[in-house]
Amino acid sequence: MKRTSIFLAGVLVLALASPQLVIADEERPSSEKITFLVIYRQGPAWPQGKGLSDLPLNDHGKYMISLYAKGLMKQAGPLTDDTGGAVILEVSSEAEAKAIVADDPAVKTGLFVHELHPWAPVAWEEYLKRNEPGSE
């Protein structure tokens, strides 16, 4: 547990040290995308004792495909503990992210509840390059 806390603290320090990662919506150029992490969990309509693969998610799947086709969803998939899923959105604003999630058929029907978080993925490749021998 202590190692995890130290690792997460290090990630936070690296993220905060990168000024391009945290920009307020008002300061962000309109063409720049904001990344959001959506975590879906069991909603009130999730049938008791059923796993994710037992749910009627065809409309949700079609919706995810449409978001991917529009370039709004970058990755998505189920949680392997069978309790929900996660989605990475790249959109123009928090309002757009909220509208996308609210329009998800699985959210509308109550199969899923969600958490929406602005997210700053770290460009680890850049840190790797900076820390390679001879890169000083």
PDB file of C-alpha atoms in Angstrom:
ATOM      1  CA  MET A   1       0.000   0.000   0.000  1.00  0.00           C
ATOM      2  CA  LYS A   2       2.859   2.370   0.857  1.00  0.00           C
ATOM      3  CA  ARG A   3       4.536   1.730  -2.525  1.00  0.00           C
ATOM      4  CA  THR A   4       1.273   2.516  -4.324  1.00  0.00           C
ATOM      5  CA  SER A   5       0.903   5.792  -2.413  1.00  0.00           C
ATOM      6  CA  ILE A   6       4.481   6.792  -3.214  1.00  0.00           C
ATOM      7  CA  PHE A   7       3.983   5.888  -6.888  1.00  0.00           C
ATOM      8  CA  LEU A   8       0.738   7.873  -7.108  1.00  0.00           C
ATOM      9  CA  ALA A   9       2.352  10.853  -5.379  1.00  0.00           C
ATOM     10  CA  GLY A  10       5.154  10.712  -7.955  1.00  0.00           C
ATOM     11  CA  VAL A  11       2.662  10.623 -10.813  1.00  0.00           C
ATOM     12  CA  LEU A  12       0.871  13.634  -9.350  1.00  0.00           C
ATOM     13  CA  VAL A  13       4.147  15.563  -9.033  1.00  0.00           C
ATOM     14  CA  LEU A  14       5.055  14.772 -12.646  1.00  0.00           C
ATOM     15  CA  ALA A  15       1.603  15.763 -13.870  1.00  0.00           C
ATOM     16  CA  LEU A  16       1.655  19.030 -11.941  1.00  0.00           C
ATOM     17  CA  ALA A  17       5.148  19.769 -13.220  1.00  0.00           C
ATOM     18  CA  SER A  18       3.798  19.685 -16.780  1.00  0.00           C
ATOM     19  CA  PRO A  19       1.956  22.996 -17.261  1.00  0.00           C
ATOM     20  CA  GLN A  20       0.338  21.896 -20.525  1.00  0.00           C
ATOM     21  CA  LEU A  21      -1.618  19.219 -18.646  1.00  0.00           C
ATOM     22  CA  VAL A  22      -3.764  21.525 -16.516  1.00  0.00           C
ATOM     23  CA  ILE A  23      -5.451  24.424 -18.286  1.00  0.00           C
ATOM     24  CA  ALA A  24      -8.744  25.988 -17.251  1.00  0.00           C
ATOM     25  CA  ASP A  25     -11.587  25.740 -19.796  1.00  0.00           C
ATOM     26  CA  GLU A  26     -11.629  29.536 -20.203  1.00  0.00           C
ATOM     27  CA  GLU A  27      -7.926  29.599 -21.159  1.00  0.00           C
ATOM     28  CA  ARG A  28      -8.066  26.615 -23.500  1.00  0.00           C
ATOM     29  CA  PRO A  29      -8.196  27.292 -27.247  1.00  0.00           C
ATOM     30  CA  SER A  30     -11.527  26.048 -28.609  1.00  0.00           C
ATOM     31  CA  SER A  31      -9.831  23.563 -30.954  1.00  0.00           C
ATOM     32  CA  GLU A  32      -7.895  21.894 -28.122  1.00  0.00           C
ATOM     33  CA  LYS A  33      -9.453  18.735 -26.742  1.00  0.00           C
ATOM     34  CA  ILE A  34      -9.971  17.918 -23.076  1.00  0.00           C
ATOM     35  CA  THR A  35      -9.665  14.333 -21.895  1.00  0.00           C
ATOM     36  CA  PHE A  36     -12.243  12.845 -19.527  1.00  0.00           C
ATOM     37  CA  LEU A  37     -12.314   9.487 -17.824  1.00  0.00           C
ATOM     38  CA  VAL A  38     -15.786   8.025 -17.403  1.00  0.00           C
ATOM     39  CA  ILE A  39     -16.263   5.188 -14.960  1.00  0.00           C
ATOM     40  CA  TYR A  40     -19.494   3.252 -15.291  1.00  0.00           C
ATOM     41  CA  ARG A  41     -20.793   1.279 -12.314  1.00  0.00           C
ATOM     42  CA  GLN A  42     -23.895  -0.756 -11.540  1.00  0.00           C
ATOM     43  CA  GLY A  43     -26.996   1.421 -11.682  1.00  0.00           C
ATOM     44  CA  PRO A  44     -30.422   0.960 -10.095  1.00  0.00           C
ATOM     45  CA  ALA A  45     -31.725  -1.047 -13.087  1.00  0.00           C
ATOM     46  CA  TRP A  46     -28.793  -3.500 -13.052  1.00  0.00           C
ATOM     47  CA  PRO A  47     -30.441  -6.899 -12.432  1.00  0.00           C
ATOM     48  CA  GLN A  48     -29.337  -8.367  -9.105  1.00  0.00           C
ATOM     49  CA  GLY A  49     -26.919 -11.266  -9.484  1.00  0.00           C
ATOM     50  CA  LYS A  50     -26.242 -10.583 -13.193  1.00  0.00           C
ATOM     51  CA  GLY A  51     -22.822  -9.944 -14.664  1.00  0.00           C
ATOM     52  CA  LEU A  52     -21.951  -7.340 -17.241  1.00  0.00           C
ATOM     53  CA  SER A  53     -22.111  -9.865 -20.094  1.00  0.00           C
ATOM     54  CA  ASP A  54     -25.708 -10.709 -19.092  1.00  0.00           C
ATOM     55  CA  LEU A  55     -26.964  -7.145 -19.590  1.00  0.00           C
ATOM     56  CA  PRO A  56     -28.851  -5.837 -22.624  1.00  0.00           C
ATOM     57  CA  LEU A  57     -26.097  -3.499 -23.828  1.00  0.00           C
ATOM     58  CA  ASN A  58     -26.571  -3.541 -27.613  1.00  0.00           C
ATOM     59  CA  ASP A  59     -27.711   0.101 -27.704  1.00  0.00           C
ATOM     60  CA  HIS A  60     -24.854   1.121 -25.421  1.00  0.00           C
ATOM     61  CA  GLY A  61     -22.392  -0.688 -27.710  1.00  0.00           C
ATOM     62  CA  LYS A  62     -23.789   1.039 -30.793  1.00  0.00           C
ATOM     63  CA  TYR A  63     -23.541   4.368 -28.998  1.00  0.00           C
ATOM     64  CA  MET A  64     -19.875   3.708 -28.125  1.00  0.00           C
ATOM     65  CA  ILE A  65     -19.156   2.843 -31.766  1.00  0.00           C
ATOM     66  CA  SER A  66     -20.785   6.090 -32.898  1.00  0.00           C
ATOM     67  CA  LEU A  67     -18.659   8.088 -30.440  1.00  0.00           C
ATOM     68  CA  TYR A  68     -15.525   6.327 -31.671  1.00  0.00           C
ATOM     69  CA  ALA A  69     -16.452   7.035 -35.298  1.00  0.00           C
ATOM     70  CA  LYS A  70     -16.802  10.749 -34.434  1.00  0.00           C
ATOM     71  CA  GLY A  71     -13.398  10.769 -32.732  1.00  0.00           C
ATOM     72  CA  LEU A  72     -14.913  11.577 -29.325  1.00  0.00           C
ATOM     73  CA  MET A  73     -14.226   8.239 -27.631  1.00  0.00           C
ATOM     74  CA  LYS A  74     -10.624   7.069 -27.669  1.00  0.00           C
ATOM     75  CA  GLN A  75     -10.877   3.852 -25.681  1.00  0.00           C
ATOM     76  CA  ALA A  76     -13.502   1.947 -23.756  1.00  0.00           C
ATOM     77  CA  GLY A  77     -14.009  -1.437 -22.237  1.00  0.00           C
ATOM     78  CA  PRO A  78     -15.421  -3.485 -19.406  1.00  0.00           C
ATOM     79  CA  LEU A  79     -13.859  -3.714 -15.976  1.00  0.00           C
ATOM     80  CA  THR A  80     -12.594  -7.254 -15.630  1.00  0.00           C
ATOM     81  CA  ASP A  81     -14.186  -7.614 -12.191  1.00  0.00           C
ATOM     82  CA  ASP A  82     -17.556  -7.535 -14.014  1.00  0.00           C
ATOM     83  CA  THR A  83     -18.806  -4.411 -12.212  1.00  0.00           C
ATOM     84  CA  GLY A  84     -18.924  -1.832 -14.993  1.00  0.00           C
ATOM     85  CA  GLY A  85     -16.635  -0.193 -17.492  1.00  0.00           C
ATOM     86  CA  ALA A  86     -14.470   2.791 -18.339  1.00  0.00           C
ATOM     87  CA  VAL A  87     -14.357   5.200 -21.268  1.00  0.00           C
ATOM     88  CA  ILE A  88     -11.806   7.798 -22.337  1.00  0.00           C
ATOM     89  CA  LEU A  89     -13.396  10.792 -24.063  1.00  0.00           C
ATOM     90  CA  GLU A  90     -11.597  13.606 -25.885  1.00  0.00           C
ATOM     91  CA  VAL A  91     -14.004  16.509 -26.289  1.00  0.00           C
ATOM     92  CA  SER A  92     -14.117  20.291 -26.504  1.00  0.00           C
ATOM     93  CA  SER A  93     -15.662  20.988 -23.093  1.00  0.00           C
ATOM     94  CA  GLU A  94     -16.933  19.527 -19.861  1.00  0.00           C
ATOM     95  CA  ALA A  95     -20.469  20.330 -21.015  1.00  0.00           C
ATOM     96  CA  GLU A  96     -19.932  18.158 -24.096  1.00  0.00           C
ATOM     97  CA  ALA A  97     -18.614  15.288 -21.951  1.00  0.00           C
ATOM     98  CA  LYS A  98     -21.607  15.558 -19.614  1.00  0.00           C
ATOM     99  CA  ALA A  99     -24.026  15.557 -22.554  1.00  0.00           C
ATOM    100  CA  ILE A 100     -22.365  12.487 -24.081  1.00  0.00           C
ATOM    101  CA  VAL A 101     -22.612  10.519 -20.845  1.00  0.00           C
ATOM    102  CA  ALA A 102     -26.192  11.659 -20.173  1.00  0.00           C
ATOM    103  CA  ASP A 103     -27.193  10.494 -23.667  1.00  0.00           C
ATOM    104  CA  ASP A 104     -25.722   6.997 -23.203  1.00  0.00           C
ATOM    105  CA  PRO A 105     -28.593   4.479 -23.452  1.00  0.00           C
ATOM    106  CA  ALA A 106     -27.217   2.449 -20.516  1.00  0.00           C
ATOM    107  CA  VAL A 107     -27.246   5.582 -18.337  1.00  0.00           C
ATOM    108  CA  LYS A 108     -30.702   6.602 -19.541  1.00  0.00           C
ATOM    109  CA  THR A 109     -32.149   3.198 -18.645  1.00  0.00           C
ATOM    110  CA  GLY A 110     -30.393   3.109 -15.274  1.00  0.00           C
ATOM    111  CA  LEU A 111     -28.185   0.097 -16.021  1.00  0.00           C
ATOM    112  CA  PHE A 112     -25.182   2.308 -15.331  1.00  0.00           C
ATOM    113  CA  VAL A 113     -24.426   5.206 -13.063  1.00  0.00           C
ATOM    114  CA  HIS A 114     -21.260   7.092 -13.839  1.00  0.00           C
ATOM    115  CA  GLU A 115     -18.410   9.206 -12.582  1.00  0.00           C
ATOM    116  CA  LEU A 116     -16.961  11.806 -14.930  1.00  0.00           C
ATOM    117  CA  HIS A 117     -13.452  13.067 -14.241  1.00  0.00           C
ATOM    118  CA  PRO A 118     -11.258  15.492 -16.193  1.00  0.00           C
ATOM    119  CA  TRP A 119      -8.102  13.532 -16.774  1.00  0.00           C
ATOM    120  CA  ALA A 120      -4.514  14.420 -17.604  1.00  0.00           C
ATOM    121  CA  PRO A 121      -2.848  11.375 -19.148  1.00  0.00           C
ATOM    122  CA  VAL A 122       0.897  11.573 -18.739  1.00  0.00           C
ATOM    123  CA  ALA A 123       3.086  11.333 -21.855  1.00  0.00           C
ATOM    124  CA  TRP A 124       5.290   8.643 -20.341  1.00  0.00           C
ATOM    125  CA  GLU A 125       7.286   8.219 -23.538  1.00  0.00           C
ATOM    126  CA  GLU A 126       8.622  11.759 -23.096  1.00  0.00           C
ATOM    127  CA  TYR A 127       9.709  11.039 -19.513  1.00  0.00           C
ATOM    128  CA  LEU A 128      11.362   7.823 -20.661  1.00  0.00           C
ATOM    129  CA  LYS A 129      13.311   9.686 -23.332  1.00  0.00           C
ATOM    130  CA  ARG A 130      14.400  12.350 -20.827  1.00  0.00           C
ATOM    131  CA  ASN A 131      15.690   9.691 -18.439  1.00  0.00           C
ATOM    132  CA  GLU A 132      17.627   7.620 -20.964  1.00  0.00           C
ATOM    133  CA  PRO A 133      21.400   7.607 -20.518  1.00  0.00           C
ATOM    134  CA  GLY A 134      23.001  10.417 -22.497  1.00  0.00           C
ATOM    135  CA  SER A 135      19.824  12.468 -22.790  1.00  0.00           C
ATOM    136  CA  GLU A 136      21.063  15.301 -20.562  1.00  0.00           C
TER     137      GLU A 136
END
